[in-house]
Each structure stands twice: as structure tokens, then as C-alpha cells.
mmCIF file of C-alpha atoms in Angstrom:
data_model
loop_
_atom_site.group_PDB
_atom_site.id
_atom_site.type_symbol
_atom_site.label_atom_id
_atom_site.label_comp_id
_atom_site.label_asym_id
_atom_site.label_seq_id
_atom_site.Cartn_x
_atom_site.Cartn_y
_atom_site.Cartn_z
ATOM 1 C CA MET A 1 -15.891 48.240 7.411
ATOM 2 C CA LEU A 2 -13.128 47.870 4.849
ATOM 3 C CA PHE A 3 -12.800 44.161 5.621
ATOM 4 C CA GLN A 4 -16.561 43.684 5.121
ATOM 5 C CA ALA A 5 -16.385 45.477 1.761
ATOM 6 C CA ILE A 6 -13.438 43.344 0.604
ATOM 7 C CA LEU A 7 -15.270 40.179 1.666
ATOM 8 C CA ILE A 8 -18.413 41.181 -0.245
ATOM 9 C CA VAL A 9 -16.460 42.044 -3.388
ATOM 10 C CA PHE A 10 -14.568 38.762 -3.171
ATOM 11 C CA ALA A 11 -17.824 36.791 -2.651
ATOM 12 C CA LEU A 12 -19.411 38.490 -5.679
ATOM 13 C CA PHE A 13 -16.330 37.712 -7.713
ATOM 14 C CA ALA A 14 -16.503 34.042 -6.591
ATOM 15 C CA ILE A 15 -20.206 33.801 -7.535
ATOM 16 C CA ALA A 16 -19.487 35.328 -10.951
ATOM 17 C CA LYS A 17 -16.600 32.916 -11.503
ATOM 18 C CA THR A 18 -18.659 29.864 -10.445
ATOM 19 C CA SER A 19 -21.516 30.995 -12.630
ATOM 20 C CA LYS A 20 -19.181 31.337 -15.617
ATOM 21 C CA MET A 21 -17.761 27.865 -14.985
ATOM 22 C CA TYR A 22 -21.266 26.442 -14.752
ATOM 23 C CA LYS A 23 -22.207 28.048 -18.103
ATOM 24 C CA GLN A 24 -19.061 26.522 -19.617
ATOM 25 C CA GLN A 25 -20.174 23.175 -18.111
ATOM 26 C CA LYS A 26 -16.965 22.914 -16.071
ATOM 27 C CA VAL A 27 -18.871 22.376 -12.801
ATOM 28 C CA SER A 28 -22.083 20.470 -12.132
ATOM 29 C CA VAL A 29 -25.337 22.170 -11.141
ATOM 30 C CA TYR A 30 -24.855 20.661 -7.665
ATOM 31 C CA TRP A 31 -21.508 22.382 -7.111
ATOM 32 C CA PHE A 32 -22.773 25.607 -8.668
ATOM 33 C CA MET A 33 -25.618 25.705 -6.125
ATOM 34 C CA VAL A 34 -23.431 24.726 -3.173
ATOM 35 C CA TRP A 35 -20.833 27.392 -3.936
ATOM 36 C CA THR A 36 -23.388 30.082 -4.701
ATOM 37 C CA PHE A 37 -25.209 29.353 -1.446
ATOM 38 C CA PHE A 38 -21.942 29.458 0.499
ATOM 39 C CA TRP A 39 -20.898 32.851 -0.905
ATOM 40 C CA LEU A 40 -24.395 34.263 -0.395
ATOM 41 C CA VAL A 41 -24.088 33.290 3.266
ATOM 42 C CA VAL A 42 -20.712 35.070 3.373
ATOM 43 C CA ILE A 43 -22.310 38.226 1.915
ATOM 44 C CA THR A 44 -25.214 38.063 4.387
ATOM 45 C CA VAL A 45 -22.867 37.675 7.354
ATOM 46 C CA SER A 46 -20.671 40.509 6.069
ATOM 47 C CA ILE A 47 -23.603 42.913 5.838
ATOM 48 C CA TRP A 48 -25.324 41.791 9.061
ATOM 49 C CA PRO A 49 -22.619 40.281 11.311
ATOM 50 C CA THR A 50 -25.034 39.918 14.235
ATOM 51 C CA THR A 51 -27.020 37.243 12.344
ATOM 52 C CA THR A 52 -24.284 34.784 13.335
ATOM 53 C CA ASP A 53 -24.992 35.573 17.025
ATOM 54 C CA ILE A 54 -28.599 34.404 16.517
ATOM 55 C CA VAL A 55 -27.499 31.099 14.942
ATOM 56 C CA ALA A 56 -24.816 30.734 17.641
ATOM 57 C CA GLY A 57 -27.530 31.104 20.298
ATOM 58 C CA TRP A 58 -29.531 28.256 18.737
ATOM 59 C CA VAL A 59 -26.596 25.842 18.887
ATOM 60 C CA GLY A 60 -25.358 26.921 22.321
ATOM 61 C CA VAL A 61 -22.239 28.896 21.336
ATOM 62 C CA GLU A 62 -21.802 32.305 22.966
ATOM 63 C CA LYS A 63 -20.617 34.427 20.037
ATOM 64 C CA GLY A 64 -21.251 34.257 16.302
ATOM 65 C CA ALA A 65 -17.557 34.751 15.551
ATOM 66 C CA ASP A 66 -16.710 31.711 17.690
ATOM 67 C CA LEU A 67 -19.329 29.653 15.861
ATOM 68 C CA LEU A 68 -17.754 30.630 12.529
ATOM 69 C CA SER A 69 -14.300 29.604 13.743
ATOM 70 C CA TYR A 70 -15.512 26.239 15.061
ATOM 71 C CA SER A 71 -17.480 25.557 11.882
ATOM 72 C CA ALA A 72 -14.515 26.485 9.701
ATOM 73 C CA ILE A 73 -12.263 24.038 11.546
ATOM 74 C CA VAL A 74 -14.797 21.200 11.220
ATOM 75 C CA VAL A 75 -15.420 21.931 7.535
ATOM 76 C CA LEU A 76 -11.696 22.147 6.762
ATOM 77 C CA PHE A 77 -10.984 18.851 8.543
ATOM 78 C CA TYR A 78 -13.792 17.167 6.656
ATOM 79 C CA ALA A 79 -12.565 18.642 3.359
ATOM 80 C CA MET A 80 -9.078 17.347 4.121
ATOM 81 C CA TYR A 81 -10.486 13.892 4.871
ATOM 82 C CA ARG A 82 -12.352 13.919 1.548
ATOM 83 C CA VAL A 83 -9.230 14.972 -0.357
ATOM 84 C CA MET A 84 -7.142 12.255 1.305
ATOM 85 C CA ALA A 85 -9.795 9.595 0.697
ATOM 86 C CA GLY A 86 -10.006 10.659 -2.947
ATOM 87 C CA GLN A 87 -6.239 10.537 -3.278
ATOM 88 C CA GLU A 88 -6.203 7.055 -1.744
ATOM 89 C CA ARG A 89 -8.875 5.873 -4.177
ATOM 90 C CA GLN A 90 -6.919 7.269 -7.130
ATOM 91 C CA ASN A 91 -3.813 5.533 -5.818
ATOM 92 C CA LYS A 92 -5.638 2.205 -5.792
ATOM 93 C CA GLU A 93 -7.021 2.791 -9.269
ATOM 94 C CA LEU A 94 -3.540 3.610 -10.558
ATOM 95 C CA THR A 95 -2.171 0.419 -8.995
ATOM 96 C CA ASP A 96 -4.963 -1.625 -10.619
ATOM 97 C CA LEU A 97 -4.186 -0.054 -13.987
ATOM 98 C CA VAL A 98 -0.437 -0.647 -13.621
ATOM 99 C CA ARG A 99 -1.163 -4.261 -12.634
ATOM 100 C CA LYS A 100 -3.366 -4.850 -15.661
ATOM 101 C CA ILE A 101 -0.718 -3.465 -18.003
ATOM 102 C CA ALA A 102 1.993 -5.575 -16.340
ATOM 103 C CA ILE A 103 -0.038 -8.782 -16.681
ATOM 104 C CA MET A 104 -1.177 -8.048 -20.242
ATOM 105 C CA GLU A 105 2.387 -7.398 -21.383
ATOM 106 C CA ALA A 106 4.078 -10.179 -19.408
ATOM 107 C CA LYS A 107 7.364 -11.356 -20.851
ATOM 108 C CA LYS A 108 7.549 -15.137 -20.876
ATOM 109 C CA PRO A 109 10.850 -16.982 -20.610
ATOM 110 C CA GLY A 110 12.399 -17.208 -24.063
ATOM 111 C CA SER A 111 14.189 -20.222 -25.490
ATOM 112 C CA ARG A 112 15.084 -21.441 -22.024
ATOM 113 C CA GLY A 113 11.477 -22.487 -21.391
ATOM 114 C CA GLU A 114 10.173 -22.803 -17.866
ATOM 115 C CA ASN A 115 12.563 -23.248 -15.016
ATOM 116 C CA LYS A 116 12.670 -26.651 -13.404
ATOM 117 C CA MET B 1 2.042 -29.535 -7.409
ATOM 118 C CA ARG B 2 3.004 -26.414 -9.326
ATOM 119 C CA ILE B 3 5.246 -24.160 -7.269
ATOM 120 C CA VAL B 4 5.763 -20.578 -8.396
ATOM 121 C CA ALA B 5 8.133 -18.028 -6.873
ATOM 122 C CA VAL B 6 7.128 -14.358 -6.867
ATOM 123 C CA ILE B 7 10.040 -11.910 -6.678
ATOM 124 C CA PRO B 8 9.426 -8.144 -6.540
ATOM 125 C CA ALA B 9 12.423 -6.185 -7.786
ATOM 126 C CA TYR B 10 13.342 -2.522 -7.866
ATOM 127 C CA ASN B 11 16.727 -1.521 -9.272
ATOM 128 C CA GLU B 12 18.263 -4.942 -8.613
ATOM 129 C CA GLU B 13 20.303 -5.403 -11.813
ATOM 130 C CA ASN B 14 23.325 -6.656 -9.854
ATOM 131 C CA ARG B 15 21.467 -9.231 -7.769
ATOM 132 C CA VAL B 16 18.265 -10.352 -9.495
ATOM 133 C CA HIS B 17 19.960 -12.832 -11.881
ATOM 134 C CA ALA B 18 21.560 -14.731 -9.016
ATOM 135 C CA ALA B 19 18.329 -14.659 -6.990
ATOM 136 C CA VAL B 20 16.297 -16.112 -9.896
ATOM 137 C CA ALA B 21 18.919 -18.775 -10.592
ATOM 138 C CA ASP B 22 18.984 -19.720 -6.909
ATOM 139 C CA VAL B 23 15.198 -20.020 -6.618
ATOM 140 C CA ALA B 24 14.674 -21.731 -9.993
ATOM 141 C CA ARG B 25 16.322 -24.899 -8.659
ATOM 142 C CA PHE B 26 13.416 -25.464 -6.284
ATOM 143 C CA VAL B 27 10.309 -24.205 -8.105
ATOM 144 C CA ASP B 28 8.496 -24.749 -11.402
ATOM 145 C CA ALA B 29 8.412 -21.097 -12.472
ATOM 146 C CA VAL B 30 9.829 -17.779 -11.300
ATOM 147 C CA ILE B 31 8.018 -14.472 -11.759
ATOM 148 C CA VAL B 32 9.971 -11.232 -11.361
ATOM 149 C CA ILE B 33 7.903 -8.080 -11.044
ATOM 150 C CA ASP B 34 9.985 -5.107 -12.044
ATOM 151 C CA ASP B 35 8.566 -2.207 -10.049
ATOM 152 C CA GLY B 36 9.487 0.682 -12.310
ATOM 153 C CA SER B 37 13.259 0.189 -12.146
ATOM 154 C CA SER B 38 15.525 2.642 -13.918
ATOM 155 C CA ASP B 39 18.353 0.115 -14.375
ATOM 156 C CA ASN B 40 18.676 -3.219 -16.244
ATOM 157 C CA THR B 41 16.644 -5.303 -13.796
ATOM 158 C CA VAL B 42 14.244 -6.423 -16.567
ATOM 159 C CA SER B 43 16.920 -7.691 -18.948
ATOM 160 C CA GLU B 44 18.806 -9.417 -16.130
ATOM 161 C CA ALA B 45 15.650 -11.188 -14.950
ATOM 162 C CA GLU B 46 14.852 -12.208 -18.536
ATOM 163 C CA LYS B 47 18.351 -13.584 -19.019
ATOM 164 C CA ALA B 48 17.904 -15.636 -15.866
ATOM 165 C CA GLY B 49 14.802 -17.260 -17.387
ATOM 166 C CA ALA B 50 12.052 -15.673 -15.312
ATOM 167 C CA TYR B 51 8.606 -14.528 -16.345
ATOM 168 C CA VAL B 52 8.930 -10.742 -16.152
ATOM 169 C CA LEU B 53 6.033 -8.420 -15.387
ATOM 170 C CA ILE B 54 6.775 -4.725 -15.608
ATOM 171 C CA HIS B 55 5.124 -1.995 -13.543
ATOM 172 C CA PRO B 56 5.494 1.071 -15.782
ATOM 173 C CA VAL B 57 5.592 3.234 -12.641
ATOM 174 C CA ASN B 58 6.804 2.338 -9.158
ATOM 175 C CA ARG B 59 3.914 1.140 -6.968
ATOM 176 C CA GLY B 60 5.752 -0.453 -4.050
ATOM 177 C CA GLN B 61 6.644 -3.947 -2.910
ATOM 178 C CA GLY B 62 3.155 -4.896 -1.736
ATOM 179 C CA ALA B 63 1.638 -3.939 -5.093
ATOM 180 C CA ALA B 64 4.335 -5.868 -6.961
ATOM 181 C CA ILE B 65 3.745 -9.014 -4.900
ATOM 182 C CA GLN B 66 0.004 -8.857 -5.583
ATOM 183 C CA THR B 67 0.650 -8.447 -9.323
ATOM 184 C CA GLY B 68 2.880 -11.529 -9.281
ATOM 185 C CA THR B 69 0.344 -13.460 -7.222
ATOM 186 C CA ASP B 70 -2.464 -12.647 -9.683
ATOM 187 C CA TYR B 71 -0.329 -13.867 -12.569
ATOM 188 C CA ALA B 72 0.751 -17.001 -10.724
ATOM 189 C CA LEU B 73 -2.853 -17.921 -9.882
ATOM 190 C CA ASP B 74 -4.634 -16.925 -13.084
ATOM 191 C CA VAL B 75 -2.048 -17.628 -15.781
ATOM 192 C CA LEU B 76 0.426 -20.145 -14.353
ATOM 193 C CA ASP B 77 -2.182 -22.032 -12.317
ATOM 194 C CA ALA B 78 0.063 -22.190 -9.248
ATOM 195 C CA ASP B 79 -0.690 -24.544 -6.353
ATOM 196 C CA ILE B 80 1.914 -22.986 -4.072
ATOM 197 C CA ILE B 81 3.252 -19.435 -4.218
ATOM 198 C CA VAL B 82 6.550 -18.498 -2.582
ATOM 199 C CA HIS B 83 7.472 -14.871 -1.866
ATOM 200 C CA PHE B 84 11.195 -14.285 -2.236
ATOM 201 C CA ASP B 85 13.444 -11.201 -2.359
ATOM 202 C CA ALA B 86 15.550 -10.117 -5.329
ATOM 203 C CA ASP B 87 18.466 -8.805 -3.287
ATOM 204 C CA GLY B 88 20.209 -12.093 -2.604
ATOM 205 C CA GLN B 89 19.660 -12.037 1.163
ATOM 206 C CA MET B 90 17.495 -15.163 1.132
ATOM 207 C CA SER B 91 18.548 -18.695 0.314
ATOM 208 C CA GLY B 92 16.662 -20.833 -2.209
ATOM 209 C CA GLU B 93 17.612 -23.901 -0.153
ATOM 210 C CA ASP B 94 15.038 -22.833 2.448
ATOM 211 C CA ILE B 95 12.182 -23.204 -0.051
ATOM 212 C CA LYS B 96 12.069 -26.971 0.537
ATOM 213 C CA SER B 97 11.296 -26.572 4.221
ATOM 214 C CA ILE B 98 9.019 -23.570 3.795
ATOM 215 C CA ILE B 99 6.655 -25.339 1.374
ATOM 216 C CA GLN B 100 6.640 -28.656 3.250
ATOM 217 C CA PRO B 101 3.726 -27.870 5.650
ATOM 218 C CA ILE B 102 1.567 -26.850 2.661
ATOM 219 C CA ILE B 103 2.412 -30.024 0.732
ATOM 220 C CA GLU B 104 1.587 -32.068 3.829
ATOM 221 C CA GLY B 105 -1.694 -30.153 4.200
ATOM 222 C CA SER B 106 -0.943 -29.017 7.737
ATOM 223 C CA ALA B 107 -0.882 -25.260 6.945
ATOM 224 C CA ASP B 108 -2.312 -22.733 4.478
ATOM 225 C CA VAL B 109 0.471 -20.208 4.988
ATOM 226 C CA VAL B 110 4.087 -20.673 6.049
ATOM 227 C CA LEU B 111 5.979 -17.642 7.333
ATOM 228 C CA GLY B 112 9.759 -17.499 7.317
ATOM 229 C CA SER B 113 11.432 -16.515 10.561
ATOM 230 C CA ARG B 114 14.933 -15.269 11.334
ATOM 231 C CA PHE B 115 14.488 -16.123 14.999
ATOM 232 C CA LEU B 116 13.952 -19.859 14.962
ATOM 233 C CA GLY B 117 17.457 -21.187 15.147
ATOM 234 C CA LEU B 118 19.179 -20.491 11.833
ATOM 235 C CA LYS B 119 22.068 -18.062 12.036
ATOM 236 C CA SER B 120 21.541 -14.514 10.837
ATOM 237 C CA ASN B 121 23.863 -11.498 10.929
ATOM 238 C CA MET B 122 20.998 -9.079 11.535
ATOM 239 C CA PRO B 123 22.374 -5.696 12.651
ATOM 240 C CA PHE B 124 21.301 -4.374 16.054
ATOM 241 C CA GLY B 125 19.297 -1.434 14.645
ATOM 242 C CA ARG B 126 17.352 -3.769 12.389
ATOM 243 C CA LEU B 127 16.758 -6.112 15.310
ATOM 244 C CA ILE B 128 15.184 -3.310 17.390
ATOM 245 C CA THR B 129 12.910 -2.298 14.499
ATOM 246 C CA ASN B 130 11.922 -5.914 14.031
ATOM 247 C CA ARG B 131 11.074 -6.395 17.698
ATOM 248 C CA LEU B 132 8.931 -3.239 17.669
ATOM 249 C CA SER B 133 7.053 -4.462 14.607
ATOM 250 C CA TRP B 134 6.571 -7.809 16.363
ATOM 251 C CA LEU B 135 4.984 -6.019 19.323
ATOM 252 C CA PHE B 136 2.854 -3.850 17.040
ATOM 253 C CA THR B 137 1.586 -6.899 15.136
ATOM 254 C CA LEU B 138 0.760 -8.690 18.358
ATOM 255 C CA LEU B 139 -1.220 -5.715 19.681
ATOM 256 C CA VAL B 140 -2.997 -4.695 16.478
ATOM 257 C CA SER B 141 -3.440 -7.920 14.514
ATOM 258 C CA GLY B 142 -3.522 -10.224 17.535
ATOM 259 C CA ILE B 143 -1.298 -12.697 15.722
ATOM 260 C CA LYS B 144 1.735 -14.105 17.464
ATOM 261 C CA VAL B 145 4.733 -14.680 15.215
ATOM 262 C CA THR B 146 8.435 -14.525 15.979
ATOM 263 C CA ASP B 147 9.271 -12.494 12.857
ATOM 264 C CA ALA B 148 6.544 -10.078 11.786
ATOM 265 C CA HIS B 149 8.221 -8.540 8.743
ATOM 266 C CA ASN B 150 9.951 -11.385 6.949
ATOM 267 C CA GLY B 151 9.411 -11.352 3.178
ATOM 268 C CA PHE B 152 10.032 -15.112 2.807
ATOM 269 C CA ARG B 153 6.594 -16.765 2.843
ATOM 270 C CA ALA B 154 4.671 -19.557 1.141
ATOM 271 C CA PHE B 155 0.945 -19.736 0.419
ATOM 272 C CA GLY B 156 -1.228 -22.588 -0.692
ATOM 273 C CA ARG B 157 -3.523 -21.718 -3.584
ATOM 274 C CA HIS B 158 -6.562 -21.230 -1.350
ATOM 275 C CA ALA B 159 -4.693 -18.844 0.967
ATOM 276 C CA ALA B 160 -3.231 -16.887 -1.968
ATOM 277 C CA GLU B 161 -6.729 -16.422 -3.358
ATOM 278 C CA GLU B 162 -8.105 -15.340 0.030
ATOM 279 C CA ILE B 163 -5.436 -12.778 0.834
ATOM 280 C CA ARG B 164 -5.622 -9.578 -1.172
ATOM 281 C CA ILE B 165 -2.798 -7.081 -0.613
ATOM 282 C CA THR B 166 -4.089 -3.510 -0.864
ATOM 283 C CA LEU B 167 -1.252 -1.681 0.883
ATOM 284 C CA ASN B 168 1.214 -0.900 -1.855
ATOM 285 C CA ARG B 169 4.332 -0.362 0.186
ATOM 286 C CA MET B 170 6.017 -2.030 3.146
ATOM 287 C CA ALA B 171 2.922 -2.092 5.374
ATOM 288 C CA HIS B 172 1.713 -5.017 3.252
ATOM 289 C CA ALA B 173 3.587 -7.356 5.616
ATOM 290 C CA SER B 174 1.274 -6.322 8.481
ATOM 291 C CA GLU B 175 -1.725 -6.518 6.171
ATOM 292 C CA ILE B 176 -0.911 -10.125 5.241
ATOM 293 C CA LEU B 177 -0.803 -11.073 8.931
ATOM 294 C CA ASP B 178 -4.099 -9.231 9.511
ATOM 295 C CA GLN B 179 -5.754 -11.192 6.733
ATOM 296 C CA ILE B 180 -4.361 -14.513 7.944
ATOM 297 C CA LYS B 181 -6.065 -13.832 11.261
ATOM 298 C CA VAL B 182 -9.330 -12.468 9.823
ATOM 299 C CA ARG B 183 -9.730 -15.275 7.283
ATOM 300 C CA LYS B 184 -8.794 -17.902 9.863
ATOM 301 C CA LEU B 185 -6.007 -19.375 7.739
ATOM 302 C CA ARG B 186 -3.766 -22.006 9.318
ATOM 303 C CA TYR B 187 -0.193 -20.752 9.576
ATOM 304 C CA VAL B 188 3.138 -21.987 10.867
ATOM 305 C CA GLU B 189 6.609 -20.500 10.967
ATOM 306 C CA ARG B 190 9.752 -22.095 9.609
ATOM 307 C CA PRO B 191 13.348 -20.974 10.143
ATOM 308 C CA VAL B 192 15.013 -19.225 7.227
ATOM 309 C CA SER B 193 18.472 -17.745 6.934
ATOM 310 C CA ILE B 194 18.895 -14.151 5.861
ATOM 311 C CA LYS B 195 22.354 -12.827 5.006
ATOM 312 C CA TYR B 196 22.825 -9.066 5.251
ATOM 313 C CA SER B 197 25.458 -7.212 3.273
ATOM 314 C CA SER B 198 26.373 -3.535 3.380
ATOM 315 C CA GLU B 199 24.778 -3.113 -0.069
ATOM 316 C CA THR B 200 21.424 -4.636 0.876
ATOM 317 C CA LEU B 201 21.367 -2.848 4.219
ATOM 318 C CA ALA B 202 21.842 0.495 2.493
ATOM 319 C CA LYS B 203 18.818 -0.224 0.320
ATOM 320 C CA GLY B 204 16.615 -1.898 2.913
ATOM 321 C CA GLN B 205 14.393 -0.804 5.765
ATOM 322 C CA SER B 206 15.678 1.672 8.325
ATOM 323 C CA PHE B 207 14.282 2.411 11.775
ATOM 324 C CA PHE B 208 12.592 5.535 10.403
ATOM 325 C CA ASN B 209 10.935 3.574 7.585
ATOM 326 C CA GLY B 210 9.033 1.931 10.421
ATOM 327 C CA PHE B 211 7.100 5.165 10.896
ATOM 328 C CA THR B 212 6.166 5.186 7.203
ATOM 329 C CA VAL B 213 4.874 1.625 7.587
ATOM 330 C CA LEU B 214 2.778 2.701 10.599
ATOM 331 C CA LYS B 215 1.459 5.747 8.730
ATOM 332 C CA ASP B 216 0.440 3.643 5.684
ATOM 333 C CA TYR B 217 -1.166 1.001 7.897
ATOM 334 C CA PHE B 218 -3.308 3.444 9.883
ATOM 335 C CA LYS B 219 -4.113 5.587 6.839
ATOM 336 C CA ALA B 220 -5.568 2.513 5.167
ATOM 337 C CA LYS B 221 -7.573 1.681 8.308
ATOM 338 C CA PHE B 222 -9.156 5.151 8.392
ATOM 339 C CA LEU B 223 -9.544 5.839 4.704
ATOM 340 C CA GLY B 224 -10.524 2.312 3.741
#
């Protein structure tokens, strides 16, 4: 019971925080909706834990708690993939930028002229 | 034919001058790409008469080679590009034989090899790593070469334009072989001599670096 209460309070806090960030235009409307939906689901499951058993039945998993665990693992792996892909893209962009600077500011041989 | 040497350098103030002077005898221009060194590599390369391109932050050998290649193709209008190391392990004398197949028109890419007759004092640990990378290249890239990770190479202009190095660090050597195969470029190997010293061995690739190369290679395959 205590755990459920803590979860609900935390979810409400997260919704309030996301909402504030959206008002300050720090997150897009897309992310505001995604996060709000996610925390609303958390609140629903906290109040009525058996709802997960119904969804679990639809997808062929025995218990709702198991379904949550499996889903969390899949979501976390996907999130990690997205973070790594983003990091890789930023790495490439940084290399492109460094390359442009290096070529723009190339130092040509001085009085010696070109090597022969 | 305009021949340009591309030399990536990272903290090579003691060796880069000699390397540039050695190479300059056999090419029309030398480009040194300083990859974010904290020592006097830039001034030493300038003194030696090279074009010097500076990476403000370290991006790795593969990235440095691609920077030099872009400059050689777009600014210096190179017909042949030679990859060479700044650490003094390679010999400029070998450039003549390594560019010959491109001049003759019999190859697009020439890869240097330490296992085709010329003497090399390669340490045993390095030899094992090299043989494993040879096997890996054969299995993954399907390209059969005697020396998979030799940094001494020559490219005709067409090949240099076709190959685009995207792996910043040491895995670029495998990527180059991949692209040779994918783009159906004609390649041959030529013997080159590599002299190892305790100083260059301390700075160079270890057996465990091999795992980093594998990690970078597969990461790029999965993350695109």
C-alpha cells in the first residue's frame, strides 16, 4: 500500500514537472504527451494493479507483473540503443566539424615551397 | 602524376620531422594531420615543410587520414595518395614500389605487407594480433590479404574518392578493406619494411587494443 502511494505521488510529481517544462517550452508537445501518458498509466496500474493481468492475458503472459518486467527490459534496451545511436551520430558530426576547421585553417609550407 | 603523402600524427614531435623529410624525397607534397597533439608536433611538421592540418580535438587515426585525403583530393588535386606513419617505422624508399602498380594502371589500391619477403623485427605479441586480424578480415570482409592492418597504402584518385573512412579510430583499417571489396576496387599487395623500436611499440597497438577495434567495427555495423 505504501509503495503504491509513493508511486502515485512520484508520478504526479513527474507530470507536474513535465507540464512545467512544457510551459517553459523546454520540451516539445510530443514529449509532453508521451511522458504524461506514461505516468498516467503508472498511476492507473498503481491504483488497480489487476488491470495489468488483463493486458497480460491478451498478449499471452501469465501475470501482469511479469508483463511489466518484460516490457521494461525491452523499453530500456531500445532506449539504450537510441542513446548509443544518438551518441554515434554526434560523434560523426563532431568529426565533420573538426575536419572542416582543419581544412579551412590549413597551414601551407612556408618559404620552403612544396616538397619535391 | 601528382603524388601526395598523408601522415596522421599524434604527439610525434620527436619523429614527425624525420618522417616528413624521408617521405618528401619521393612525393610532390606531404600533408601532416595533427590529431589534437599536446606537444610540438605541429611546429616540427611545419619546419619539415609539410602542409599541416590541425584537428582541434583528437578524433583518431581514421578520422585524420580522411581529413588528409579530402585535402589532397580537393585542394592539392592529387592523382595518387600514400598513407604513411609519423613514427618513423616505415621507410620512404618503399613508396616507389608501392605506387608502381597504380602508375602502371594495374591496380586502384596497393596495400603494404610485412609478410611478403622484406625483413621485419615484428615482436611475437604483435604477430599474434596481426594474424588474428588477418583471420577476422578474411571471415568478415571476405578479402584475402597477408597483412590486414598495415598503415602503408597507396590509392589512385578514383579509389581515394570511392573510399570514405567513417570509423574514426583503428578499426578504419578493416573498413578500408571492406570498402575495397564492396566497391570492387582492384588491389595488390607490395612488400614494405617496418622497423619497430621500444618507443614506437610502447605507443602502438597492443593485443587488447584489438578488442577496441572489434568493438568499434561492430558498433558501426549495428548503429550505422
